[in-house]
PDB file of C-alpha atoms and ligand atoms in Angstrom:
ATOM      1  CA  MET E 163     142.124  69.591  89.905  1.00 66.00           C
ATOM      2  CA  ASN E 164     138.492  70.625  90.208  1.00 68.00           C
ATOM      3  CA  ASP E 165     136.060  67.903  91.235  1.00 73.00           C
ATOM      4  CA  PHE E 166     132.625  69.136  90.197  1.00 82.00           C
ATOM      5  CA  ARG E 167     129.586  67.010  90.901  1.00 87.00           C
ATOM      6  CA  PRO E 168     127.485  66.493  87.783  1.00 95.00           C
ATOM      7  CA  GLN E 169     123.739  66.881  88.017  1.00 97.00           C
ATOM      8  CA  ILE E 170     122.162  63.408  87.742  1.00 97.00           C
ATOM      9  CA  ILE E 171     118.676  62.817  86.369  1.00 98.00           C
ATOM     10  CA  VAL E 172     117.420  59.282  86.999  1.00 98.00           C
ATOM     11  CA  THR E 173     114.596  57.870  84.892  1.00 98.00           C
ATOM     12  CA  GLU E 174     112.638  54.648  84.719  1.00 97.00           C
ATOM     13  CA  SER E 175     114.088  52.452  81.974  1.00 95.00           C
ATOM     14  CA  ASP E 176     111.027  52.660  79.763  1.00 96.00           C
ATOM     15  CA  SER E 177     110.897  56.453  79.909  1.00 97.00           C
ATOM     16  CA  PHE E 178     114.644  57.028  79.354  1.00 98.00           C
ATOM     17  CA  GLY E 179     114.215  58.058  75.704  1.00 98.00           C
ATOM     18  CA  GLU E 180     111.298  60.368  76.410  1.00 98.00           C
ATOM     19  CA  THR E 181     112.917  62.067  79.407  1.00 98.00           C
ATOM     20  CA  ALA E 182     116.286  62.530  77.717  1.00 98.00           C
ATOM     21  CA  ALA E 183     114.655  63.824  74.516  1.00 98.00           C
ATOM     22  CA  GLY E 184     112.623  66.347  76.545  1.00 97.00           C
ATOM     23  CA  PHE E 185     115.742  67.480  78.398  1.00 98.00           C
ATOM     24  CA  LEU E 186     117.722  67.874  75.162  1.00 98.00           C
ATOM     25  CA  ILE E 187     114.929  69.851  73.488  1.00 97.00           C
ATOM     26  CA  GLU E 188     114.924  72.227  76.451  1.00 97.00           C
ATOM     27  CA  ARG E 189     118.729  72.632  76.297  1.00 98.00           C
ATOM     28  CA  PHE E 190     118.742  73.026  72.491  1.00 97.00           C
ATOM     29  CA  SER E 191     116.139  75.776  72.658  1.00 96.00           C
ATOM     30  CA  GLU E 192     118.068  77.509  75.444  1.00 97.00           C
ATOM     31  CA  ALA E 193     121.226  77.325  73.285  1.00 97.00           C
ATOM     32  CA  LEU E 194     119.256  78.867  70.432  1.00 96.00           C
ATOM     33  CA  LYS E 195     118.646  81.925  72.619  1.00 95.00           C
ATOM     34  CA  GLN E 196     122.389  82.244  73.341  1.00 93.00           C
ATOM     35  CA  ALA E 197     123.840  81.524  69.896  1.00 89.00           C
ATOM     36  CA  ARG E 198     122.562  82.146  66.393  1.00 89.00           C
ATOM     37  CA  MET E 199     123.549  78.669  65.205  1.00 96.00           C
ATOM     38  CA  PRO E 200     124.316  76.518  68.237  1.00 97.00           C
ATOM     39  CA  LEU E 201     126.848  73.727  67.759  1.00 98.00           C
ATOM     40  CA  VAL E 202     125.804  70.355  69.154  1.00 98.00           C
ATOM     41  CA  VAL E 203     127.953  67.196  69.311  1.00 98.00           C
ATOM     42  CA  LEU E 204     126.034  63.931  68.916  1.00 98.00           C
ATOM     43  CA  PRO E 205     126.948  60.325  69.756  1.00 98.00           C
ATOM     44  CA  THR E 206     126.079  57.050  68.059  1.00 97.00           C
ATOM     45  CA  GLY E 207     125.429  53.725  69.798  1.00 94.00           C
ATOM     46  CA  ASN E 208     122.526  51.891  71.343  1.00 95.00           C
ATOM     47  CA  THR E 209     122.080  54.357  74.192  1.00 97.00           C
ATOM     48  CA  PRO E 210     120.735  57.329  72.194  1.00 98.00           C
ATOM     49  CA  LEU E 211     118.492  55.267  69.874  1.00 97.00           C
ATOM     50  CA  ALA E 212     115.277  55.708  71.874  1.00 97.00           C
ATOM     51  CA  ILE E 213     116.041  59.422  72.211  1.00 98.00           C
ATOM     52  CA  TYR E 214     116.497  59.949  68.478  1.00 98.00           C
ATOM     53  CA  LYS E 215     113.243  58.083  67.936  1.00 97.00           C
ATOM     54  CA  CYS E 216     111.382  60.504  70.216  1.00 97.00           C
ATOM     55  CA  LEU E 217     113.035  63.533  68.599  1.00 97.00           C
ATOM     56  CA  ALA E 218     112.096  62.238  65.130  1.00 96.00           C
ATOM     57  CA  ARG E 219     108.508  61.573  66.165  1.00 94.00           C
ATOM     58  CA  ASP E 220     107.992  65.129  67.397  1.00 89.00           C
ATOM     59  CA  HIS E 221     110.256  66.909  64.932  1.00 87.00           C
ATOM     60  CA  ALA E 222     107.556  68.971  63.220  1.00 87.00           C
ATOM     61  CA  HIS E 223     107.016  71.003  66.417  1.00 88.00           C
ATOM     62  CA  ARG E 224     110.607  72.188  66.722  1.00 93.00           C
ATOM     63  CA  ARG E 225     111.638  73.332  63.250  1.00 94.00           C
ATOM     64  CA  ASP E 226     113.358  76.325  64.880  1.00 94.00           C
ATOM     65  CA  ILE E 227     115.923  73.958  66.380  1.00 96.00           C
ATOM     66  CA  TRP E 228     116.375  71.590  63.436  1.00 97.00           C
ATOM     67  CA  ASP E 229     116.722  74.454  60.941  1.00 96.00           C
ATOM     68  CA  HIS E 230     119.228  76.485  62.929  1.00 96.00           C
ATOM     69  CA  ALA E 231     121.435  74.268  65.072  1.00 97.00           C
ATOM     70  CA  ARG E 232     124.566  72.637  63.642  1.00 98.00           C
ATOM     71  CA  PHE E 233     125.266  68.992  64.465  1.00 98.00           C
ATOM     72  CA  LEU E 234     128.726  67.470  64.681  1.00 98.00           C
ATOM     73  CA  THR E 235     129.553  63.753  64.937  1.00 98.00           C
ATOM     74  CA  LEU E 236     131.654  62.802  67.943  1.00 98.00           C
ATOM     75  CA  ASP E 237     133.831  60.203  66.260  1.00 98.00           C
ATOM     76  CA  GLU E 238     134.314  58.093  63.144  1.00 98.00           C
ATOM     77  CA  TYR E 239     136.030  54.996  61.825  1.00 97.00           C
ATOM     78  CA  VAL E 240     138.953  55.514  59.439  1.00 97.00           C
ATOM     79  CA  GLY E 241     139.077  54.222  55.878  1.00 96.00           C
ATOM     80  CA  LEU E 242     135.442  53.758  54.851  1.00 96.00           C
ATOM     81  CA  PRO E 243     134.096  55.302  51.622  1.00 97.00           C
ATOM     82  CA  PRO E 244     131.430  58.039  51.741  1.00 97.00           C
ATOM     83  CA  GLY E 245     127.956  56.530  52.142  1.00 96.00           C
ATOM     84  CA  ASP E 246     129.207  53.263  53.681  1.00 96.00           C
ATOM     85  CA  GLU E 247     126.492  52.131  56.047  1.00 95.00           C
ATOM     86  CA  LYS E 248     129.016  51.355  58.796  1.00 95.00           C
ATOM     87  CA  LEU E 249     130.101  54.993  59.069  1.00 97.00           C
ATOM     88  CA  PHE E 250     128.988  56.580  62.330  1.00 97.00           C
ATOM     89  CA  TYR E 251     127.910  59.511  60.178  1.00 98.00           C
ATOM     90  CA  SER E 252     125.662  57.266  58.029  1.00 98.00           C
ATOM     91  CA  TRP E 253     124.242  55.782  61.214  1.00 97.00           C
ATOM     92  CA  LEU E 254     123.499  59.245  62.601  1.00 98.00           C
ATOM     93  CA  CYS E 255     121.838  60.308  59.337  1.00 98.00           C
ATOM     94  CA  ARG E 256     119.590  57.243  59.414  1.00 98.00           C
ATOM     95  CA  ALA E 257     118.757  57.469  63.130  1.00 97.00           C
ATOM     96  CA  PHE E 258     118.375  61.211  63.430  1.00 97.00           C
ATOM     97  CA  MET E 259     119.522  63.800  60.890  1.00 98.00           C
ATOM     98  CA  ASP E 260     117.513  62.569  57.883  1.00 98.00           C
ATOM     99  CA  ARG E 261     114.467  61.919  60.012  1.00 97.00           C
ATOM    100  CA  VAL E 262     114.251  65.411  61.470  1.00 97.00           C
ATOM    101  CA  GLY E 263     115.532  67.071  58.289  1.00 96.00           C
ATOM    102  CA  ILE E 264     118.809  68.697  59.340  1.00 97.00           C
ATOM    103  CA  PRO E 265     120.010  70.824  56.379  1.00 97.00           C
ATOM    104  CA  GLN E 266     123.098  69.280  54.743  1.00 98.00           C
ATOM    105  CA  SER E 267     125.077  72.451  55.391  1.00 97.00           C
ATOM    106  CA  HIS E 268     124.475  72.087  59.150  1.00 98.00           C
ATOM    107  CA  ARG E 269     125.924  68.561  59.306  1.00 98.00           C
ATOM    108  CA  VAL E 270     129.566  68.414  60.306  1.00 98.00           C
ATOM    109  CA  PHE E 271     131.413  65.094  60.108  1.00 98.00           C
ATOM    110  CA  PHE E 272     134.803  63.462  59.685  1.00 98.00           C
ATOM    111  CA  HIS E 273     135.857  62.326  56.220  1.00 98.00           C
ATOM    112  CA  SER E 274     136.593  58.687  56.886  1.00 98.00           C
ATOM    113  CA  ASP E 275     138.264  58.270  53.477  1.00 98.00           C
ATOM    114  CA  ALA E 276     140.652  61.223  53.896  1.00 98.00           C
ATOM    115  CA  PRO E 277     144.055  60.189  52.457  1.00 98.00           C
ATOM    116  CA  ASP E 278     145.791  61.528  55.563  1.00 98.00           C
ATOM    117  CA  PRO E 279     143.683  60.767  58.685  1.00 98.00           C
ATOM    118  CA  LYS E 280     145.983  62.813  60.919  1.00 98.00           C
ATOM    119  CA  ALA E 281     145.461  65.869  58.725  1.00 98.00           C
ATOM    120  CA  GLU E 282     141.705  65.188  58.815  1.00 98.00           C
ATOM    121  CA  ALA E 283     141.818  65.177  62.631  1.00 98.00           C
ATOM    122  CA  ASP E 284     143.777  68.449  62.646  1.00 98.00           C
ATOM    123  CA  ALA E 285     141.289  69.984  60.212  1.00 98.00           C
ATOM    124  CA  MET E 286     138.371  69.057  62.480  1.00 98.00           C
ATOM    125  CA  GLU E 287     140.135  70.467  65.536  1.00 98.00           C
ATOM    126  CA  ALA E 288     140.724  73.720  63.628  1.00 98.00           C
ATOM    127  CA  TRP E 289     137.111  73.758  62.429  1.00 98.00           C
ATOM    128  CA  VAL E 290     135.818  73.458  66.002  1.00 98.00           C
ATOM    129  CA  ARG E 291     138.227  76.167  67.166  1.00 98.00           C
ATOM    130  CA  ASP E 292     137.098  78.527  64.400  1.00 98.00           C
ATOM    131  CA  ASN E 293     133.380  77.705  64.460  1.00 97.00           C
ATOM    132  CA  GLY E 294     132.861  76.827  68.129  1.00 95.00           C
ATOM    133  CA  PRO E 295     132.512  76.821  70.964  1.00 97.00           C
ATOM    134  CA  ILE E 296     130.567  73.590  71.232  1.00 98.00           C
ATOM    135  CA  ASP E 297     127.329  74.643  72.908  1.00 98.00           C
ATOM    136  CA  ILE E 298     126.167  71.176  73.939  1.00 98.00           C
ATOM    137  CA  ALA E 299     128.189  67.941  73.871  1.00 98.00           C
ATOM    138  CA  VAL E 300     125.825  64.977  74.010  1.00 98.00           C
ATOM    139  CA  LEU E 301     127.839  61.874  74.905  1.00 98.00           C
ATOM    140  CA  GLY E 302     127.555  58.148  75.476  1.00 98.00           C
ATOM    141  CA  LEU E 303     129.615  56.151  77.980  1.00 98.00           C
ATOM    142  CA  GLY E 304     131.702  53.251  76.665  1.00 96.00           C
ATOM    143  CA  GLY E 305     131.680  50.035  78.685  1.00 95.00           C
ATOM    144  CA  ASN E 306     135.365  50.683  79.468  1.00 96.00           C
ATOM    145  CA  GLY E 307     134.773  54.338  80.361  1.00 98.00           C
ATOM    146  CA  HIS E 308     135.638  55.774  76.964  1.00 98.00           C
ATOM    147  CA  ILE E 309     134.072  58.932  75.590  1.00 98.00           C
ATOM    148  CA  GLY E 310     133.864  59.039  71.813  1.00 98.00           C
ATOM    149  CA  MET E 311     136.910  56.967  70.935  1.00 98.00           C
ATOM    150  CA  ASN E 312     139.044  58.384  73.736  1.00 98.00           C
ATOM    151  CA  GLU E 313     140.109  55.014  75.093  1.00 98.00           C
ATOM    152  CA  PRO E 314     141.477  54.395  78.615  1.00 98.00           C
ATOM    153  CA  GLY E 315     145.147  55.317  79.006  1.00 97.00           C
ATOM    154  CA  PRO E 316     147.598  58.178  78.705  1.00 97.00           C
ATOM    155  CA  ASP E 317     146.678  58.949  75.075  1.00 97.00           C
ATOM    156  CA  SER E 318     143.344  60.275  76.395  1.00 98.00           C
ATOM    157  CA  ALA E 319     144.845  63.176  78.343  1.00 98.00           C
ATOM    158  CA  PHE E 320     142.232  65.626  79.558  1.00 98.00           C
ATOM    159  CA  ASP E 321     143.719  68.258  77.253  1.00 98.00           C
ATOM    160  CA  SER E 322     143.895  65.913  74.247  1.00 98.00           C
ATOM    161  CA  VAL E 323     142.787  67.306  70.901  1.00 98.00           C
ATOM    162  CA  THR E 324     140.933  65.728  67.995  1.00 98.00           C
ATOM    163  CA  ARG E 325     143.149  62.923  66.707  1.00 98.00           C
ATOM    164  CA  LEU E 326     143.700  59.532  65.165  1.00 98.00           C
ATOM    165  CA  VAL E 327     143.360  56.735  67.729  1.00 98.00           C
ATOM    166  CA  ARG E 328     143.597  52.953  67.934  1.00 97.00           C
ATOM    167  CA  LEU E 329     140.654  51.091  69.450  1.00 95.00           C
ATOM    168  CA  THR E 330     141.180  48.786  72.414  1.00 93.00           C
ATOM    169  CA  PRO E 331     140.424  45.062  71.898  1.00 93.00           C
ATOM    170  CA  GLU E 332     137.425  45.583  74.208  1.00 90.00           C
ATOM    171  CA  THR E 333     135.911  48.254  71.947  1.00 91.00           C
ATOM    172  CA  VAL E 334     136.649  46.187  68.831  1.00 93.00           C
ATOM    173  CA  ARG E 335     134.752  43.310  70.485  1.00 92.00           C
ATOM    174  CA  ALA E 336     131.858  45.595  71.511  1.00 88.00           C
ATOM    175  CA  ASN E 337     131.506  46.868  67.924  1.00 89.00           C
ATOM    176  CA  GLY E 338     131.901  43.449  66.269  1.00 90.00           C
ATOM    177  CA  ALA E 339     128.172  42.778  65.866  1.00 86.00           C
ATOM    178  CA  TYR E 340     127.764  46.010  63.951  1.00 86.00           C
ATOM    179  CA  TRP E 341     130.522  45.000  61.505  1.00 90.00           C
ATOM    180  CA  GLY E 342     129.451  41.367  61.030  1.00 90.00           C
ATOM    181  CA  GLY E 343     132.356  39.990  63.063  1.00 92.00           C
ATOM    182  CA  GLU E 344     135.105  41.174  65.374  1.00 92.00           C
ATOM    183  CA  ASP E 345     137.825  40.438  62.819  1.00 92.00           C
ATOM    184  CA  LYS E 346     136.227  42.856  60.355  1.00 92.00           C
ATOM    185  CA  VAL E 347     136.179  45.910  62.658  1.00 93.00           C
ATOM    186  CA  GLN E 348     138.380  48.769  61.491  1.00 91.00           C
ATOM    187  CA  PRO E 349     140.655  49.301  64.522  1.00 93.00           C
ATOM    188  CA  THR E 350     141.526  52.968  63.922  1.00 97.00           C
ATOM    189  CA  ALA E 351     139.255  55.945  64.359  1.00 98.00           C
ATOM    190  CA  LEU E 352     139.064  59.712  64.540  1.00 98.00           C
ATOM    191  CA  THR E 353     137.655  61.253  67.688  1.00 98.00           C
ATOM    192  CA  LEU E 354     137.100  64.674  69.172  1.00 98.00           C
ATOM    193  CA  GLY E 355     139.616  64.960  72.011  1.00 98.00           C
ATOM    194  CA  LEU E 356     138.730  65.225  75.679  1.00 98.00           C
ATOM    195  CA  GLY E 357     140.282  68.708  75.728  1.00 98.00           C
ATOM    196  CA  THR E 358     138.132  69.659  72.735  1.00 98.00           C
ATOM    197  CA  LEU E 359     135.006  68.368  74.477  1.00 98.00           C
ATOM    198  CA  ALA E 360     135.959  69.898  77.824  1.00 98.00           C
ATOM    199  CA  LYS E 361     135.559  73.356  76.289  1.00 98.00           C
ATOM    200  CA  ALA E 362     131.859  72.708  75.566  1.00 98.00           C
ATOM    201  CA  ARG E 363     129.513  75.116  77.332  1.00 97.00           C
ATOM    202  CA  GLU E 364     127.625  72.120  78.662  1.00 98.00           C
ATOM    203  CA  SER E 365     127.694  68.340  78.392  1.00 98.00           C
ATOM    204  CA  VAL E 366     125.013  65.683  78.674  1.00 98.00           C
ATOM    205  CA  LEU E 367     126.124  62.106  79.348  1.00 98.00           C
ATOM    206  CA  LEU E 368     123.574  59.423  78.475  1.00 98.00           C
ATOM    207  CA  VAL E 369     123.767  56.095  80.306  1.00 98.00           C
ATOM    208  CA  ASN E 370     121.309  53.237  80.356  1.00 97.00           C
ATOM    209  CA  GLY E 371     121.209  49.552  81.177  1.00 97.00           C
ATOM    210  CA  ALA E 372     122.529  47.364  83.970  1.00 98.00           C
ATOM    211  CA  HIS E 373     125.657  46.619  81.893  1.00 96.00           C
ATOM    212  CA  LYS E 374     126.741  50.249  82.386  1.00 98.00           C
ATOM    213  CA  ALA E 375     126.127  50.358  86.168  1.00 98.00           C
ATOM    214  CA  ALA E 376     129.669  49.423  87.269  1.00 98.00           C
ATOM    215  CA  ILE E 377     131.417  51.852  84.926  1.00 98.00           C
ATOM    216  CA  LEU E 378     129.001  54.655  85.847  1.00 98.00           C
ATOM    217  CA  ARG E 379     129.697  54.052  89.546  1.00 98.00           C
ATOM    218  CA  ASP E 380     133.459  54.053  88.871  1.00 98.00           C
ATOM    219  CA  MET E 381     133.211  57.170  86.712  1.00 97.00           C
ATOM    220  CA  LEU E 382     131.467  58.994  89.557  1.00 97.00           C
ATOM    221  CA  ASN E 383     133.566  57.700  92.444  1.00 96.00           C
ATOM    222  CA  LYS E 384     137.034  56.567  91.386  1.00 97.00           C
ATOM    223  CA  PRO E 385     139.940  59.005  91.129  1.00 96.00           C
ATOM    224  CA  VAL E 386     139.770  61.409  88.205  1.00 96.00           C
ATOM    225  CA  ALA E 387     142.317  59.911  85.775  1.00 97.00           C
ATOM    226  CA  THR E 388     142.790  58.861  82.166  1.00 98.00           C
ATOM    227  CA  ASP E 389     142.255  55.164  82.956  1.00 98.00           C
ATOM    228  CA  ILE E 390     138.565  56.155  83.053  1.00 98.00           C
ATOM    229  CA  PRO E 391     138.409  58.862  80.349  1.00 98.00           C
ATOM    230  CA  ALA E 392     134.842  59.824  81.311  1.00 98.00           C
ATOM    231  CA  THR E 393     136.114  61.156  84.656  1.00 98.00           C
ATOM    232  CA  TYR E 394     137.153  64.306  82.767  1.00 98.00           C
ATOM    233  CA  LEU E 395     133.464  65.230  83.111  1.00 98.00           C
ATOM    234  CA  ARG E 396     134.122  65.769  86.820  1.00 97.00           C
ATOM    235  CA  THR E 397     136.690  68.453  85.998  1.00 97.00           C
ATOM    236  CA  VAL E 398     134.275  70.716  84.105  1.00 97.00           C
ATOM    237  CA  PRO E 399     131.083  72.519  85.152  1.00 95.00           C
ATOM    238  CA  GLY E 400     127.750  72.215  83.371  1.00 97.00           C
ATOM    239  CA  VAL E 401     127.534  68.420  83.196  1.00 98.00           C
ATOM    240  CA  THR E 402     124.234  66.544  83.375  1.00 98.00           C
ATOM    241  CA  ILE E 403     124.052  62.756  83.467  1.00 98.00           C
ATOM    242  CA  ILE E 404     120.795  61.156  82.403  1.00 98.00           C
ATOM    243  CA  ALA E 405     120.740  57.566  83.621  1.00 98.00           C
ATOM    244  CA  ASP E 406     118.035  54.966  83.835  1.00 98.00           C
ATOM    245  CA  ARG E 407     117.433  53.165  87.124  1.00 98.00           C
ATOM    246  CA  ALA E 408     119.190  50.010  85.896  1.00 98.00           C
ATOM    247  CA  ALA E 409     122.423  51.945  85.334  1.00 98.00           C
ATOM    248  CA  MET E 410     122.227  53.400  88.866  1.00 96.00           C
ATOM    249  CA  ILE E 411     122.046  50.070  90.704  1.00 89.00           C
ATOM    250  CA  VAL E 412     125.287  48.160  91.045  1.00 75.00           C
TER     251      VAL E 412
HETATM  252  C1  GLP T  15     130.928  53.573  70.946  1.00 60.56           C
HETATM  253  C2  GLP T  15     131.025  55.019  70.370  1.00 60.56           C
HETATM  254  C3  GLP T  15     130.679  56.042  71.407  1.00 60.56           C
HETATM  255  C4  GLP T  15     129.455  55.563  72.163  1.00 60.56           C
HETATM  256  C5  GLP T  15     129.865  54.400  73.047  1.00 60.56           C
HETATM  257  C6  GLP T  15     128.720  53.729  73.787  1.00 60.56           C
HETATM  258  O1  GLP T  15     132.088  52.851  70.703  1.00 60.56           O
HETATM  259  N1  GLP T  15     132.273  55.347  69.799  1.00 60.56           N
HETATM  260  O2  GLP T  15     130.465  57.292  70.782  1.00 60.56           O
HETATM  261  O3  GLP T  15     128.958  56.601  72.940  1.00 60.56           O
HETATM  262  O4  GLP T  15     130.659  53.481  72.341  1.00 60.56           O
HETATM  263  O5  GLP T  15     127.937  52.937  72.918  1.00 60.56           O
HETATM  264  P1  GLP T  15     126.548  52.291  73.360  1.00 60.56           P
HETATM  265  O6  GLP T  15     125.599  53.406  73.554  1.00 60.56           O
HETATM  266  O7  GLP T  15     126.160  51.397  72.221  1.00 60.56           O
HETATM  267  O8  GLP T  15     126.812  51.544  74.624  1.00 60.56           O
END
């Protein structure tokens, strides 16, 4: 198996959002030169918040990007009605898409309320196959090494496709605050697969905070295997990690 070394950009903690936003703008505009309507995968979570804030603040300057790129959500809970504020898609609209004015037709997302979640996963996989490739996959790192909702273990094979998954107790706990209690968290989700993401032309992994330092170290140094799903990023070229100093010190 290939073991590529990702490029790592280290920032001060208070300039993480600014630096990552600047890097993404540069990559988005490069993608715009290569593809008529670049396809970009976006994550939710605390990590990208400061970045979306910077992108929203400066959005008027880069209408070329916001009007032409297509944005796809990385993952989604199952079983919530359209518009529910707990949807990752609703979160992404509030934090980013509405604020920079992404046209509705350029927003691609999972239908959480689909009657058959497995068919919804298959439909998304087919959509990416027919409308891809993914030009840029922007990703966050789960505290347990997950990417999207590709949780540690054999289900997250490096050639896995978009599918229905069950969250680990650890992820349910991590998302409890967002749901108003651990017991309320919907434990099933739809996620782009690692194999789907591995075909992206390039990937940008965002990591900040001391609480991510141990998993980032493990992701970079432990054997490439599904018990740390993020290690798949060492099997593909074109990966950049943007980490703040706190996440680099174990
Ligand atoms: C969540 C999401 C991921 C996200 C990750 C890290 O469960 N499914 O897409 O990247 O965990 O979240 P945070 O940035 O809040 O640490």
